[in-house]
XYZ file of C-alpha atoms in Angstrom:
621
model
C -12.116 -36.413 39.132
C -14.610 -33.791 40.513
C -17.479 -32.895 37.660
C -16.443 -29.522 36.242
C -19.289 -26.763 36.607
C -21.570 -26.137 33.884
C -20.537 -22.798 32.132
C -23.292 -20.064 32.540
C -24.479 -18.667 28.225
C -22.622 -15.997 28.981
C -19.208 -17.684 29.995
C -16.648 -20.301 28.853
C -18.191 -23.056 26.705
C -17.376 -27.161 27.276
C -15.651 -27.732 23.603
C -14.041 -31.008 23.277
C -14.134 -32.015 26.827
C -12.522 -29.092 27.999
C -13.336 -25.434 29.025
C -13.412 -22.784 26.102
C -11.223 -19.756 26.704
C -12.789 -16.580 26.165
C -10.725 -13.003 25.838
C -11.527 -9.925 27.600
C -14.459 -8.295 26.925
C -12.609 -5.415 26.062
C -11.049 -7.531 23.240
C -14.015 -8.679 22.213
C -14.557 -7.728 18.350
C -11.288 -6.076 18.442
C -8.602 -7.579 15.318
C -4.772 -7.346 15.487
C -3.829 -4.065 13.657
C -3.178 -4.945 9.764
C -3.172 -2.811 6.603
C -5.103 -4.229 3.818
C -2.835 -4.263 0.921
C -2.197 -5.644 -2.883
C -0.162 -8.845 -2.635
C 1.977 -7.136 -5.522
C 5.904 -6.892 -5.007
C 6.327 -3.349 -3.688
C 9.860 -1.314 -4.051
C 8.831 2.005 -3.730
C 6.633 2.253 -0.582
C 4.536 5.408 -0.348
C 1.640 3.872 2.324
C 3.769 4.452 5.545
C 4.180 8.075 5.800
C 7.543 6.942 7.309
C 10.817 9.789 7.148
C 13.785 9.924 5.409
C 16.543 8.006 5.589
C 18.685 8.034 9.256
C 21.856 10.419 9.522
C 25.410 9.053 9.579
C 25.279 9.668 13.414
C 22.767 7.432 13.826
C 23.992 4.305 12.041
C 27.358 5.028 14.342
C 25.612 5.224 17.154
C 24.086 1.341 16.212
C 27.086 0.629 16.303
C 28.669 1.032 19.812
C 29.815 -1.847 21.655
C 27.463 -4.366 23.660
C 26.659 -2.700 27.029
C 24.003 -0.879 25.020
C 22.430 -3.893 24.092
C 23.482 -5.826 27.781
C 22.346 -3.521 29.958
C 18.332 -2.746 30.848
C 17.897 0.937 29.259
C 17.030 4.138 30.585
C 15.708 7.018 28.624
C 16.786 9.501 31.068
C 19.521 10.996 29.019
C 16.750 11.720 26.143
C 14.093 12.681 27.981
C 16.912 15.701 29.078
C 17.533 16.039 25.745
C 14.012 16.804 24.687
C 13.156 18.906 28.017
C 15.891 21.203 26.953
C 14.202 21.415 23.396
C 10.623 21.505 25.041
C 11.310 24.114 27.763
C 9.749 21.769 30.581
C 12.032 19.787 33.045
C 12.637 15.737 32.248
C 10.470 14.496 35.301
C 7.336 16.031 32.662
C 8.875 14.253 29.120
C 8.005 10.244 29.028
C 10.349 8.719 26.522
C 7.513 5.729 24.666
C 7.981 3.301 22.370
C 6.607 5.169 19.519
C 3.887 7.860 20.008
C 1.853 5.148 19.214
C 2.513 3.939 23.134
C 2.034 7.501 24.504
C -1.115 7.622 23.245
C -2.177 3.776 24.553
C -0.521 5.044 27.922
C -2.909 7.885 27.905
C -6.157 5.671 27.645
C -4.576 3.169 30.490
C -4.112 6.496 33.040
C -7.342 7.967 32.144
C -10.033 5.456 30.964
C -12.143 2.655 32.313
C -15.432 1.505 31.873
C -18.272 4.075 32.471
C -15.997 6.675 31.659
C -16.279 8.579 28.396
C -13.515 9.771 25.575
C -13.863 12.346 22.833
C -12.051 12.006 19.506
C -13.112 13.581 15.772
C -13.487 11.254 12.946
C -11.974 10.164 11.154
C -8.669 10.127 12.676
C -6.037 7.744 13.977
C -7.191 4.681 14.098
C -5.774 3.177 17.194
C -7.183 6.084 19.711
C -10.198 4.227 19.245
C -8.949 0.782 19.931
C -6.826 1.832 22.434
C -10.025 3.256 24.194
C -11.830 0.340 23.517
C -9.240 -2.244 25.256
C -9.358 0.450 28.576
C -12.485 -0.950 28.733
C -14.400 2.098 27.436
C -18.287 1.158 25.641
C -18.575 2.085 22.078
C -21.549 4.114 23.866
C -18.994 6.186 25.595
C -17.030 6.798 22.803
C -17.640 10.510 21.423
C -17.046 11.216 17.856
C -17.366 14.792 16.413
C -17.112 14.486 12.493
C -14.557 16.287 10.651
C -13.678 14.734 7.453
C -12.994 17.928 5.634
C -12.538 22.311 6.191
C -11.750 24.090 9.645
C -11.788 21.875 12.726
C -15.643 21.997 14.287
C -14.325 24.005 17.612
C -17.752 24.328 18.619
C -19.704 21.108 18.088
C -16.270 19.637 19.751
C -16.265 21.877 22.565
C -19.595 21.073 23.257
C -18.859 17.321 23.527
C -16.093 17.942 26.138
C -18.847 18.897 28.919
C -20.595 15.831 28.364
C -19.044 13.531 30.849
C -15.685 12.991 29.301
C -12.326 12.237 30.972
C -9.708 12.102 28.415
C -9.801 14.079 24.495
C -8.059 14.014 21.570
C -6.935 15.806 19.038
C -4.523 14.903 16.247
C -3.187 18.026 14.094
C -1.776 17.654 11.385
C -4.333 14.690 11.279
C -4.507 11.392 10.181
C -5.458 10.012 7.810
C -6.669 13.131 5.898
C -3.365 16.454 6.843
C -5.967 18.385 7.831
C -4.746 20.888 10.602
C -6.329 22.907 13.869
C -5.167 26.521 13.850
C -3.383 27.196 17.061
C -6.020 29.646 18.214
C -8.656 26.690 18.356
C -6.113 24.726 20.278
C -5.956 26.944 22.847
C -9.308 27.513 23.269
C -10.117 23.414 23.867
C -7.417 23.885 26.052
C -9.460 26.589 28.374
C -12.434 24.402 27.833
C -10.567 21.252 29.016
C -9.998 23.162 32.277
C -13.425 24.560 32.724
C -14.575 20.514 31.783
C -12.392 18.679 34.051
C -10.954 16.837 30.735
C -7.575 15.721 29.806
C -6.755 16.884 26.833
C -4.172 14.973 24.595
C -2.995 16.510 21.235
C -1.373 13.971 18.769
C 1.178 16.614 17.003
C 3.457 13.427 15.030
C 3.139 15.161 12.054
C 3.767 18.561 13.099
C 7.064 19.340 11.493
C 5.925 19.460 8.443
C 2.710 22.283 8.946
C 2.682 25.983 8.424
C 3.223 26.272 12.731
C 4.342 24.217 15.654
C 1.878 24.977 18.385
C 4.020 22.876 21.102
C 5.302 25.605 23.303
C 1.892 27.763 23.540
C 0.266 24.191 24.594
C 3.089 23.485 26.759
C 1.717 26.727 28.719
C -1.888 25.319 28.991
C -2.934 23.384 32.286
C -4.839 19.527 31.752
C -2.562 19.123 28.201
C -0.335 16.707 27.377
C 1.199 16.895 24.064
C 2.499 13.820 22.224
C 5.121 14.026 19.477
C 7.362 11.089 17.706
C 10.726 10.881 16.025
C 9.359 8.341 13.767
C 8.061 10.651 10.798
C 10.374 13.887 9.950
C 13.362 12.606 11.849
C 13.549 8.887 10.270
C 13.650 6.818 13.207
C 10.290 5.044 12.549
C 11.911 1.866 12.912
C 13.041 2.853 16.108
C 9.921 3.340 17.680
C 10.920 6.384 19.625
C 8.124 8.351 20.790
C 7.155 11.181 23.827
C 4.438 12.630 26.143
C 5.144 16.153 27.536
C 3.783 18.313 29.821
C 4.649 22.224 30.657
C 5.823 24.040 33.484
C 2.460 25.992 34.434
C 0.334 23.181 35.895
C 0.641 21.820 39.346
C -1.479 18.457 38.371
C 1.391 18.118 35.662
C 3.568 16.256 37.622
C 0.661 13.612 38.550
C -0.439 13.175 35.386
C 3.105 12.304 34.332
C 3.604 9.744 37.308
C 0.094 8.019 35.748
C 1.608 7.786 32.422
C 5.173 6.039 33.472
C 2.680 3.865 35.777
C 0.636 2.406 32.659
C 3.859 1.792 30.185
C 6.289 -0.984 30.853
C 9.529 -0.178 32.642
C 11.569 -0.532 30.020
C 9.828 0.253 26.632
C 12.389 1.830 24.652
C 15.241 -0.353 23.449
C 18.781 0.970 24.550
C 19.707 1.098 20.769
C 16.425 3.154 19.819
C 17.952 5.548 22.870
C 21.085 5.871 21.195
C 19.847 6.466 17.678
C 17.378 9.153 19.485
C 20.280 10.772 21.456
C 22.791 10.888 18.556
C 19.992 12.424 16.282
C 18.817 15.206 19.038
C 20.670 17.803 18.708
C 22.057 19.416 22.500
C 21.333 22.940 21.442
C 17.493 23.905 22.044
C 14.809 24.333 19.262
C 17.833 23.702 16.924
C 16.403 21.471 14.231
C 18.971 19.411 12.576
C 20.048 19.531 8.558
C 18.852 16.378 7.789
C 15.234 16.550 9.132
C 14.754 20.466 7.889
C 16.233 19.564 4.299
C 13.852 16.705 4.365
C 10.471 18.559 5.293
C 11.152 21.147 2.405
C 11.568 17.707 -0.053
C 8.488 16.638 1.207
C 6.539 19.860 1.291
C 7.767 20.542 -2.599
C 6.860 17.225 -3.676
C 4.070 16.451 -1.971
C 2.266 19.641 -3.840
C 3.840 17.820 -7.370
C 1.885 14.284 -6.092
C -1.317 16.447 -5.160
C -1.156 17.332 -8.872
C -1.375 13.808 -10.050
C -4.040 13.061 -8.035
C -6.158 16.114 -8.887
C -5.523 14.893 -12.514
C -6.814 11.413 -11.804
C -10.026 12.584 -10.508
C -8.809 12.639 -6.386
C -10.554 15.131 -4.274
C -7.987 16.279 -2.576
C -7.813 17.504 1.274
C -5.508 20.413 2.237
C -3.119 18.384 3.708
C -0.235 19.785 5.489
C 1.093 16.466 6.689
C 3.969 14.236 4.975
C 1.322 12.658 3.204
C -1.550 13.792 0.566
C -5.011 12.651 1.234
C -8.455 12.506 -0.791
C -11.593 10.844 -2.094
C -11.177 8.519 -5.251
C -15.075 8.883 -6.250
C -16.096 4.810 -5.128
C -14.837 2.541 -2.884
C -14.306 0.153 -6.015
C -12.212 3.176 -7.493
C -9.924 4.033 -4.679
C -8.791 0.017 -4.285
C -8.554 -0.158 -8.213
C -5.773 3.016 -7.566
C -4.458 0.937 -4.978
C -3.679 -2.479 -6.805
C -2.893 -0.514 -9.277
C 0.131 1.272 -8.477
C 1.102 -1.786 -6.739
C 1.358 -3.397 -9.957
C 4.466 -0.810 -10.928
C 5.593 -1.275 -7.680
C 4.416 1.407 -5.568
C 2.038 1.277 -2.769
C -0.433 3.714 -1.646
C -3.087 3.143 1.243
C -6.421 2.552 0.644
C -9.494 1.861 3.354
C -11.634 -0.960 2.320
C -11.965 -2.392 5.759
C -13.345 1.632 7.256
C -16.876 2.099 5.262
C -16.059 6.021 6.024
C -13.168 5.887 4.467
C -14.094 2.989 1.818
C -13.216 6.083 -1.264
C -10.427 7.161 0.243
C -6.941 7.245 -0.780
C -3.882 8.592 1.212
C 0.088 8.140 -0.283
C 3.179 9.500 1.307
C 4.656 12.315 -0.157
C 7.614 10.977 -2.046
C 11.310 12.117 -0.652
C 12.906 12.743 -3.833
C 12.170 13.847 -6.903
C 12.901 10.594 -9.290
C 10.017 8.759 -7.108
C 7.326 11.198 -7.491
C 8.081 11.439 -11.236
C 7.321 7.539 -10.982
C 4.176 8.435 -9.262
C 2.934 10.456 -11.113
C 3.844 8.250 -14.568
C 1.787 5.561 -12.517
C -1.187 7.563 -11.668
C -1.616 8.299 -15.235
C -1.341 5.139 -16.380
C -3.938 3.594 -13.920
C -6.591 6.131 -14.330
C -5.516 7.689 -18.339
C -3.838 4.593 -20.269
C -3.266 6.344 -23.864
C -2.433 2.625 -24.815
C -4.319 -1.005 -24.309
C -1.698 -4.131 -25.283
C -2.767 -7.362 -25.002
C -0.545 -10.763 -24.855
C -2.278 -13.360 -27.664
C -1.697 -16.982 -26.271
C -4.321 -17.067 -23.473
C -5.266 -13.831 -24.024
C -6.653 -13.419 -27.594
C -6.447 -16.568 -29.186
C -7.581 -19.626 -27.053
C -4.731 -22.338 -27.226
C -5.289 -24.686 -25.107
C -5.166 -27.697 -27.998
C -3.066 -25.744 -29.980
C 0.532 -24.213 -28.444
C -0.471 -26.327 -25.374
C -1.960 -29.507 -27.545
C 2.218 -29.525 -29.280
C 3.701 -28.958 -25.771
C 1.701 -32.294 -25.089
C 2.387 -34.276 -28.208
C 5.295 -33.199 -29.000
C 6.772 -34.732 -25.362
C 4.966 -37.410 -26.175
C 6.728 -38.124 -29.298
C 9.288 -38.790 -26.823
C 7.674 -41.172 -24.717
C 7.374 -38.402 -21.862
C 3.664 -37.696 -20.144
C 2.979 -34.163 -19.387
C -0.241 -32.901 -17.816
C -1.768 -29.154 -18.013
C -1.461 -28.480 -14.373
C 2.408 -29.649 -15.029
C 2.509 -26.872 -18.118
C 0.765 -24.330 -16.021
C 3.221 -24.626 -13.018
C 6.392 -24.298 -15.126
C 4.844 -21.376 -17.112
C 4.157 -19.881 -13.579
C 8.050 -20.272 -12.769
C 8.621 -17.142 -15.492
C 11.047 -16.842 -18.668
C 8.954 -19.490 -20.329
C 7.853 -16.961 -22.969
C 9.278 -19.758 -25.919
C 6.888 -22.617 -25.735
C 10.066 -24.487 -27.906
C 12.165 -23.980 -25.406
C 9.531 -24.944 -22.577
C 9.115 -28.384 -24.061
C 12.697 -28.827 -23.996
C 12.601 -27.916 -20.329
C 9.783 -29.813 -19.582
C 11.773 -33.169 -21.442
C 15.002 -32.399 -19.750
C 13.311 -32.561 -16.287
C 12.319 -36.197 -17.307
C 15.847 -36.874 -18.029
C 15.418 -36.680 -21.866
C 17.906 -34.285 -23.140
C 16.661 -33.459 -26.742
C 18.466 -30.409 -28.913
C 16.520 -27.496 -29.784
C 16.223 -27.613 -33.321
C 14.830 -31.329 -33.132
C 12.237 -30.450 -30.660
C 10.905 -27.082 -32.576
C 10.946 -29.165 -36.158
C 8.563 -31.940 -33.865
C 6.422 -28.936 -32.568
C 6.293 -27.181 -35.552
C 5.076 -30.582 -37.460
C 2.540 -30.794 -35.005
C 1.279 -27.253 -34.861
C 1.343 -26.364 -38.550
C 0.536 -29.808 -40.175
C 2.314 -31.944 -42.423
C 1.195 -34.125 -45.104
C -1.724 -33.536 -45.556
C -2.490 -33.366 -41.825
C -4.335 -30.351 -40.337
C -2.060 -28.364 -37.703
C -3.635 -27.848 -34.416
C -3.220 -24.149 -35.021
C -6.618 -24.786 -37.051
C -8.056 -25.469 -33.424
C -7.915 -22.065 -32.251
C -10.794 -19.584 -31.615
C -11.163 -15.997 -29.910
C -11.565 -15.272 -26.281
C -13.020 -12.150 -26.289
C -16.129 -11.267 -28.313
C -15.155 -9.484 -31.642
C -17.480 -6.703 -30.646
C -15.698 -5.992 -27.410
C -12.239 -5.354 -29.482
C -14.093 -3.166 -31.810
C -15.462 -1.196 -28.801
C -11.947 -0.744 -27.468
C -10.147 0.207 -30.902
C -13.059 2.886 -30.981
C -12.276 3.812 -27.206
C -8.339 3.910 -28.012
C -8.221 5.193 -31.713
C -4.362 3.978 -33.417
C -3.442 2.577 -29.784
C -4.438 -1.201 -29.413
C -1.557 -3.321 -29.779
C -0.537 -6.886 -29.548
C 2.540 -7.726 -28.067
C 3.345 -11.903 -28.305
C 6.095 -14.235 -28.468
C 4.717 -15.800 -31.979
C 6.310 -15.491 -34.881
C 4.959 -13.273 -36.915
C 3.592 -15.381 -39.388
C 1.727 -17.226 -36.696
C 0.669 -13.944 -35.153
C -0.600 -12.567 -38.500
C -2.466 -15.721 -39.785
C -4.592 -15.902 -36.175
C -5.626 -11.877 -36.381
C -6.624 -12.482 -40.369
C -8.528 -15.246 -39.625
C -10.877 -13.321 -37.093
C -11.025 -9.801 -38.928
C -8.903 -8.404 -35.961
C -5.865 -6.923 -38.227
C -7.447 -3.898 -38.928
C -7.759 -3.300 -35.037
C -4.189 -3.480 -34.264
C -2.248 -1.021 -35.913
C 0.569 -2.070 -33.590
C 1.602 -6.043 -33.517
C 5.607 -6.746 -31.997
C 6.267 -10.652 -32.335
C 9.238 -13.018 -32.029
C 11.005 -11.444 -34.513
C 10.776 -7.653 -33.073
C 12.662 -7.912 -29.363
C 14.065 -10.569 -26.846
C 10.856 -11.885 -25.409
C 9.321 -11.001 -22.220
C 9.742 -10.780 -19.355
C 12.429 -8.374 -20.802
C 10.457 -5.081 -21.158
C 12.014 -4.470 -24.847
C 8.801 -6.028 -26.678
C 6.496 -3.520 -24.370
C 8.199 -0.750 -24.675
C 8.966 -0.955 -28.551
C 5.046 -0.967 -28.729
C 4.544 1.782 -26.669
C 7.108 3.918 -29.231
C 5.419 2.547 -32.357
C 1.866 3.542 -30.424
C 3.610 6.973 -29.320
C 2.363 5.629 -25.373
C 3.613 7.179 -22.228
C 0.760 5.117 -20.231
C -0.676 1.958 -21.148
C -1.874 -1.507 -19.720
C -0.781 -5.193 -21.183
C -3.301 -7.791 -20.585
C -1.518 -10.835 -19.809
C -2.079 -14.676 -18.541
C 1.662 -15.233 -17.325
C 4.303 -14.460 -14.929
C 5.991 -12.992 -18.393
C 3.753 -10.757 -19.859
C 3.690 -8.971 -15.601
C 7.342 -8.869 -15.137
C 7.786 -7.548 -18.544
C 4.942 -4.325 -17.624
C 6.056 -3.784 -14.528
C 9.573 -3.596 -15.861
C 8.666 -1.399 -18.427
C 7.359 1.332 -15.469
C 9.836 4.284 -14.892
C 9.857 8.212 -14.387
C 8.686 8.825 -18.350
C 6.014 6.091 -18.602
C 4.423 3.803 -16.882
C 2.885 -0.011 -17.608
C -0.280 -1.693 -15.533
C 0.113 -5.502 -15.698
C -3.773 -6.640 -16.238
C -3.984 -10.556 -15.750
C -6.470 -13.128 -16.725
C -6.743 -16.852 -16.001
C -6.677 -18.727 -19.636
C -9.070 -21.945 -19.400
C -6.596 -24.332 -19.301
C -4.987 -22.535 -16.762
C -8.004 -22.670 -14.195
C -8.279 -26.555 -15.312
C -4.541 -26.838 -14.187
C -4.698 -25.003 -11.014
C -6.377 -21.419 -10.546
C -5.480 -20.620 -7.188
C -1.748 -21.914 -8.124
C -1.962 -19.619 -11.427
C -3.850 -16.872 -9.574
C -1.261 -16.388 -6.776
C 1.586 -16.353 -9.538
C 0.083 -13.750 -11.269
C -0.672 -11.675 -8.358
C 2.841 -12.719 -6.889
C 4.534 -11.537 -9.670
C 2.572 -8.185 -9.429
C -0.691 -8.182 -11.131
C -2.682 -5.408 -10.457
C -5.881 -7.359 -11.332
C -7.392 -10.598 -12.678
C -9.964 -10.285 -14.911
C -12.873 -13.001 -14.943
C -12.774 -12.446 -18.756
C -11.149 -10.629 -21.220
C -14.478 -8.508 -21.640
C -14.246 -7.712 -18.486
C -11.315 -5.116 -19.397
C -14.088 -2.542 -20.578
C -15.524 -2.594 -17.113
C -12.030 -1.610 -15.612
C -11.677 0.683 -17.602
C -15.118 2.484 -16.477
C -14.131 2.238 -13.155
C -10.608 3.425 -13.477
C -10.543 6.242 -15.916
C -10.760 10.100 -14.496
C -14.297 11.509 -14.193
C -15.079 14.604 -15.876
């Protein structure tokens, strides 16, 4: 076979006998498009800034028989629909798939390399990748700061004569709400002209500002305006998006032709059609029920979730988007806010990939009051806990030749071998709160079926000590330095509690031992409540601590289903998690991804280590 060519340093490298591929070099650097998020189980998801939930029209619409789904699609009944709406005929409205694909479109029609875009930052994060894969420099990327106050008309309109071919603009913007006035729009529109610039104004979020600028743009030659039905109207899902132009500009048509030319021909599914056809309403600027009942929900609550935030220590921008934006203080602090709403089961975005966003925060404005409520019960808990509850075994009292030393010896006793790494992965599976009634699990899975009450009288030999024999209870020792406890019952005076599934005898005997009884005014045992992960043992400690926020340090699955189950609109738990020794000698990634599986908010290296948190969560005077 013919000797391949030696790649030039600059090309496709020999690996393995064969010829490296290399990507674009507008690719190069560039990552797929991911949110960086808590690996917590998430029910109430406030990081999406998606709408409300689709009309009965739609869903019927879904529903129609095959040819919709047969036939190649055409968007030409919508893009009649939204001319009507627009006041522009349908040969200047390009249905997309999402606006996100408008706005990719636009960078495809206008940009290449050596040509030059303007944007203001921060904003939208995929103008700038989609500029970079037209093959546009970072050089030649503009970027006019405006992370806060009125839009900077000037220093932007200045930018737009130096050599640029496309702009944008997003208003309400993203990430932070902030808005342009319509007067500045206009007037970047009469500079575009007087520039030779494209400009491009991102208005997805416009429903829910004070004004809709669309038709006074619409008048304005070298605009396009791009608008989605994924927000307000609750078709995210459907990825329905549009590009307009108005009547007044004879380049308009052109423009449009370049912007059907860069999209595939058929990018729009024939069911997202439908769903946008049956939610459109025929009659113009008529804006139906569903969507104007849902901005006023969000407008109203979003100013009740830009409360809790204010009280948390959030500087807050004046958003007038679906969304509430602001500064958390640190980047540390903004992705402990984060992970720790996810661990009651709500998530919020956070920025720790964007260093100028790193202490940012941004959360969709709930739709409904019952979910901000939960909010805002989460907020305070994660920045104001009034209470601190910790689990004991693992947690407080070290027991890994004690409660796990019986486990051990007590299957032994019946000729069964079980390891720690064996223990740790069944406590991992959850409800094994009962170390009895683990064992007997444990035995059964080795085909020894023992009763109850024989196993707990062999454990209980074994743990407490019988004639004459020390218990291996005597093994145990603290986890936490005495001093840090003290520091905390000082920091949270009548509101440290212990919440365990020992009996109380057990329970008492450990915290007399170490001189911790006097620290706990609150202790909720075996005998109190069913055991966790039922909430009952967490919240009966919050009423006997008068809580309403509070976090439960914890080493199992347990002691985090039972917080996060404990979270509501009145009150709100943060399950804190820490790896017990034996626990990282059994497996720590296993135990670590069960913890943060099952919704931890954080693991803590040590117990100690909960002061720290606490410094970095709690609200800044």
């Amino acid at each position: 076979p013919p000797t391949p060519p030696t790649p030039a340093t600059t090309g496709p490298a020999l690996v393995g006998g064969g010829i490296r591929l290399t990507p674009a070099p507008s690719l190069a650097g560039v990552r797929p498009y991911a949110v960086p998020r808590s690996a917590a189980p998430i029910d109430l998801r406030l990081d999406g800034n998606e709408g409300p939930p689709p009309p009965r029209e739609v869903l019927e619409a879904l529903g129609r028989d095959g040819e919709t789904v047969r036939r190649y699609p055409s968007g030409g009944q919508v893009e009649r629909l939204l001319a009507g709406r627009l006041g522009t005929t349908p040969a200047r409205v390009v249905v997309t798939a999402g606006a996100d694909d408008a706005l990719d479109r636009l960078c495809r029609a206008m940009l290449a390399p050596g040509r030059r875009v303007l944007l203001h930052t921060p904003t939208f994060e995929m103008l700038e990748r989609d500029a970079r894969l037209a093959g546009v420099a970072d050089a030649d990327v503009l970027r006019v700061p405006w992370d806060d106050g009125a839009f900077p008309e000037e220093s932007y309109a200045r930018a737009m004569g130096e050599g640029v071919s496309l702009a944008f603009v997003v208003t309400p913007n993203n990430p932070t709400g902030l808005v342009i006035e319509t007067g500045a729009l206009l007037r970047l529109a009469r500079r575009a002209v007087e520039c030779g610039v494209l400009l491009a104004v991102d208005l997805a979020y416009v429903e829910f500002a004070d004004e809709d600028p669309t038709s006074l743009l619409l008048a304005c030659p070298n605009v396009v305006v791009v608008r989605t039905l994924s927000k307000a109207w609750g078709l995210a899902g459907m990825r329905v998006g549009y590009a307009a132009t108005g009547l007044g500009w004879d380049q308009a048509d052109e423009v449009m032709t370049w912007l059907r030319a860069a999209g595939g021909p058929y990018a729009v599914s024939g069911a997202s059609l439908a769903a946008a056809a049956a939610v459109l309403p025929a009659e113009p600027e008529r804006r139906p029920d569903h969507v104007h009942d849902f901005v006023l929900s969000v407008r109203r609550e979003r100013a009740r979730a830009d409360g809790g935030l204010r009280a948390v220590g959030v500087r807050l921008a004046e958003s007038r988007a679906n969304y509430s934006f602001g500064r958390a203080g640190s980047p540390e602090r903004a992705v402990w806010l984060r992970d720790a709403l996810a661990g009651a089961g709500i998530a919020i975005r956070a920025y720790p990939d964007k260093p100028a966003l790193a202490d940012a925060v941004r959360l969709t404005a709930p739709g409904c009051p019952g979910d901000t409520d939960r909010l805002l019960a989460a907020l305070t808990a994660a920045a104001s806990p009034d209470a601190l509850l910790f689990d004991m075994d693992g947690v407080l009292a070290d027991v890994s030749r004690s409660y796990r030393g019986a486990i051990v010896a007590t299957c032994a006793s019946y000729g069964v071998t079980v390891t720690a790494a064996e223990i740790t992965a069944a406590k991992a599976e959850g409800d094994a709160n009962n170390d009895w009634v683990l064992t007997c699990r444990l035995l059964a899975r080795r085909g020894v079926d023992a009763p109850l009450h024989e196993v707990t009288g062999r454990f209980e030999a074994i743990y407490q000590g019988e004639g004459g024999r020390p218990g291996l209870r005597e093994t145990e020792t603290l986890i936490p330095a005495r001093a840090t406890l003290v520091e905390l019952a000082a920091r949270f005076p009548g509101c440290l509690g212990v919440v365990t599934g020992r009996p109380r005898g057990d329970a008492l005997r450990f915290l007399e031992r170490h001189g911790l009884r006097e620290l706990f005014p609150c202790l909720v045992c075996m005998e109190d409540a069913p055991a966790k992960p039922d909430p009952a043992p967490v919240l009966l400690a919050m009423d006997r601590l008068g809580a309403r926020a509070a976090w439960l340090v914890g080493d199992t699955v347990d002691d985090v289903r039972a917080a996060r189950r404990s979270c509501g609109a009145e009150r709100a738990v943060i399950p804190i998690g820490y790896l017990a020794a034996y626990d990282r000698d059994g497996g720590a990634d296993e135990a670590a991804g069960a913890l943060l599986g099952a919704g931890c908010a954080r693991i803590l290296p040590r117990v100690d280590d909960v002061v720290n948190l606490l410094d970095l969560a709690e609200v800044r005077a």
